[in-house]
XYZ file of C-alpha atoms in Angstrom:
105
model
C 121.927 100.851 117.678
C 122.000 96.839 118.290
C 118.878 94.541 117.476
C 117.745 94.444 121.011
C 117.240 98.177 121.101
C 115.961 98.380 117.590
C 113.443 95.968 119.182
C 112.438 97.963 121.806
C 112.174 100.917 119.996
C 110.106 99.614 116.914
C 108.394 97.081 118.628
C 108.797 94.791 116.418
C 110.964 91.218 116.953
C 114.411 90.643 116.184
C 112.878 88.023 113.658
C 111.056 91.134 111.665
C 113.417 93.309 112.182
C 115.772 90.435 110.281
C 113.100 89.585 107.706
C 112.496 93.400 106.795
C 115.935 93.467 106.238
C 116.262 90.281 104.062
C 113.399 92.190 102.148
C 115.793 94.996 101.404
C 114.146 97.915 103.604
C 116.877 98.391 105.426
C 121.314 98.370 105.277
C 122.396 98.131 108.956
C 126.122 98.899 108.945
C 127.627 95.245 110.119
C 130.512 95.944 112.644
C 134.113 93.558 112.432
C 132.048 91.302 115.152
C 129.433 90.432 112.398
C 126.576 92.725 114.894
C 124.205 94.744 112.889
C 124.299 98.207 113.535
C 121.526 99.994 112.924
C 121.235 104.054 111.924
C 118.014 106.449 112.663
C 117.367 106.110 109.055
C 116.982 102.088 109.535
C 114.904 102.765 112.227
C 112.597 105.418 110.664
C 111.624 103.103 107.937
C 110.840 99.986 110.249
C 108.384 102.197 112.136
C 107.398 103.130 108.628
C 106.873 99.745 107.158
C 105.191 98.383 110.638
C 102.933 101.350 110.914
C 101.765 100.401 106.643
C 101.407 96.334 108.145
C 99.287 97.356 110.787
C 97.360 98.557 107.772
C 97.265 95.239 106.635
C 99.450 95.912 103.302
C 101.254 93.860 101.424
C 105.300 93.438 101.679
C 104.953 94.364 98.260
C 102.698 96.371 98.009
C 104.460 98.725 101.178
C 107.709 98.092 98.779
C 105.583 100.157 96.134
C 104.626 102.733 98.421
C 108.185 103.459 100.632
C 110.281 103.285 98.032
C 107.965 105.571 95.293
C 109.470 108.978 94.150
C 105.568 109.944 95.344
C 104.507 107.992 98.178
C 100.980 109.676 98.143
C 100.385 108.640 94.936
C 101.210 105.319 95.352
C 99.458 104.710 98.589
C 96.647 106.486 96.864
C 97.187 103.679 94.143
C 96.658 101.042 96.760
C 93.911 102.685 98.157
C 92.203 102.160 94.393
C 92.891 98.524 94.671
C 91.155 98.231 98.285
C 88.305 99.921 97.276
C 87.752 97.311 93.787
C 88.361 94.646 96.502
C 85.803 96.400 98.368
C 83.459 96.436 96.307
C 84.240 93.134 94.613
C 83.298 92.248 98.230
C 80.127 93.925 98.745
C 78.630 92.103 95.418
C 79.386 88.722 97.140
C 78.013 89.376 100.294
C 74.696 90.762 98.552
C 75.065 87.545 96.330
C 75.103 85.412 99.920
C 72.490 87.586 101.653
C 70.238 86.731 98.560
C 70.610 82.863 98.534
C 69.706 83.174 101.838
C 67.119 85.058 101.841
C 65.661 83.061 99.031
C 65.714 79.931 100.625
C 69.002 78.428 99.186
C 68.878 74.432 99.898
C-alpha cells in the first residue's frame, strides 16, 4: 500500500506517517523506485500509535507501551505516572484556589 492510501486509511498525514517511521514504528518495504510500500502490519501499528496520541501519550512513552513483551502492564505503568501527575495537579490547584480565596495581593 502507497503513502496516499496509508493516509487515507490511518488518517493520519504523509508527514506522520514519515515521522512515525523515522521513529522506528514501522519498516515499509521500499520498492526499486525508492516508494514506500507499506504491509497490514505497518498499518496496524499506525492506527495503534495514533489511537495511544489521541490519548495524549508520549512518543516515548507509546514506544514503551507498543513495543513491551506486556503491553497492559506497561500502559498500566503509564497510567501510574498520570495519576502522580494527577494528583501532583490537584495539590496546585488547591494551593491556587487557597491564595485566592485568602486574598492573595
Amino acid at each position: 500500500m502507497l503513502i496516499n492510501e496509508v493516509s487515507k486509511t490511518t488518517g493520519l498525514t504523509k508527514k506522520a506517517v514519515e515521522y512515525y517511521e523515522q521513529q522506528g514504528f514501522i519498516h515499509p518495504e521500499v520498492m526499486e523506485n525508492g516508494y514506500r510500500n507499506y504491509s497490514y502490519k505497518d498499518i496496524s501499528m499506525l492506527k495503534e500509535v495514533s489511537m495511544l496520541r489521541k490519548l495524549d501519550i508520549g512518543i516515548a512513552d507509546i514506544k514503551s507501551i507498543v513495543f513491551s513483551q506486556d503491553k497492559c502492564k506497561a500502559l498500566a505503568e503509564y497510567q501510574a505516572k498520570l495519576e502522580v501527575s494527577l494528583t501532583q495537579a490537584k495539590v496546585q490547584y488547591d494551593c491556587i484556589t487557597h491564595l485566592i480565596s485568602n486574598g492573595y495581593d
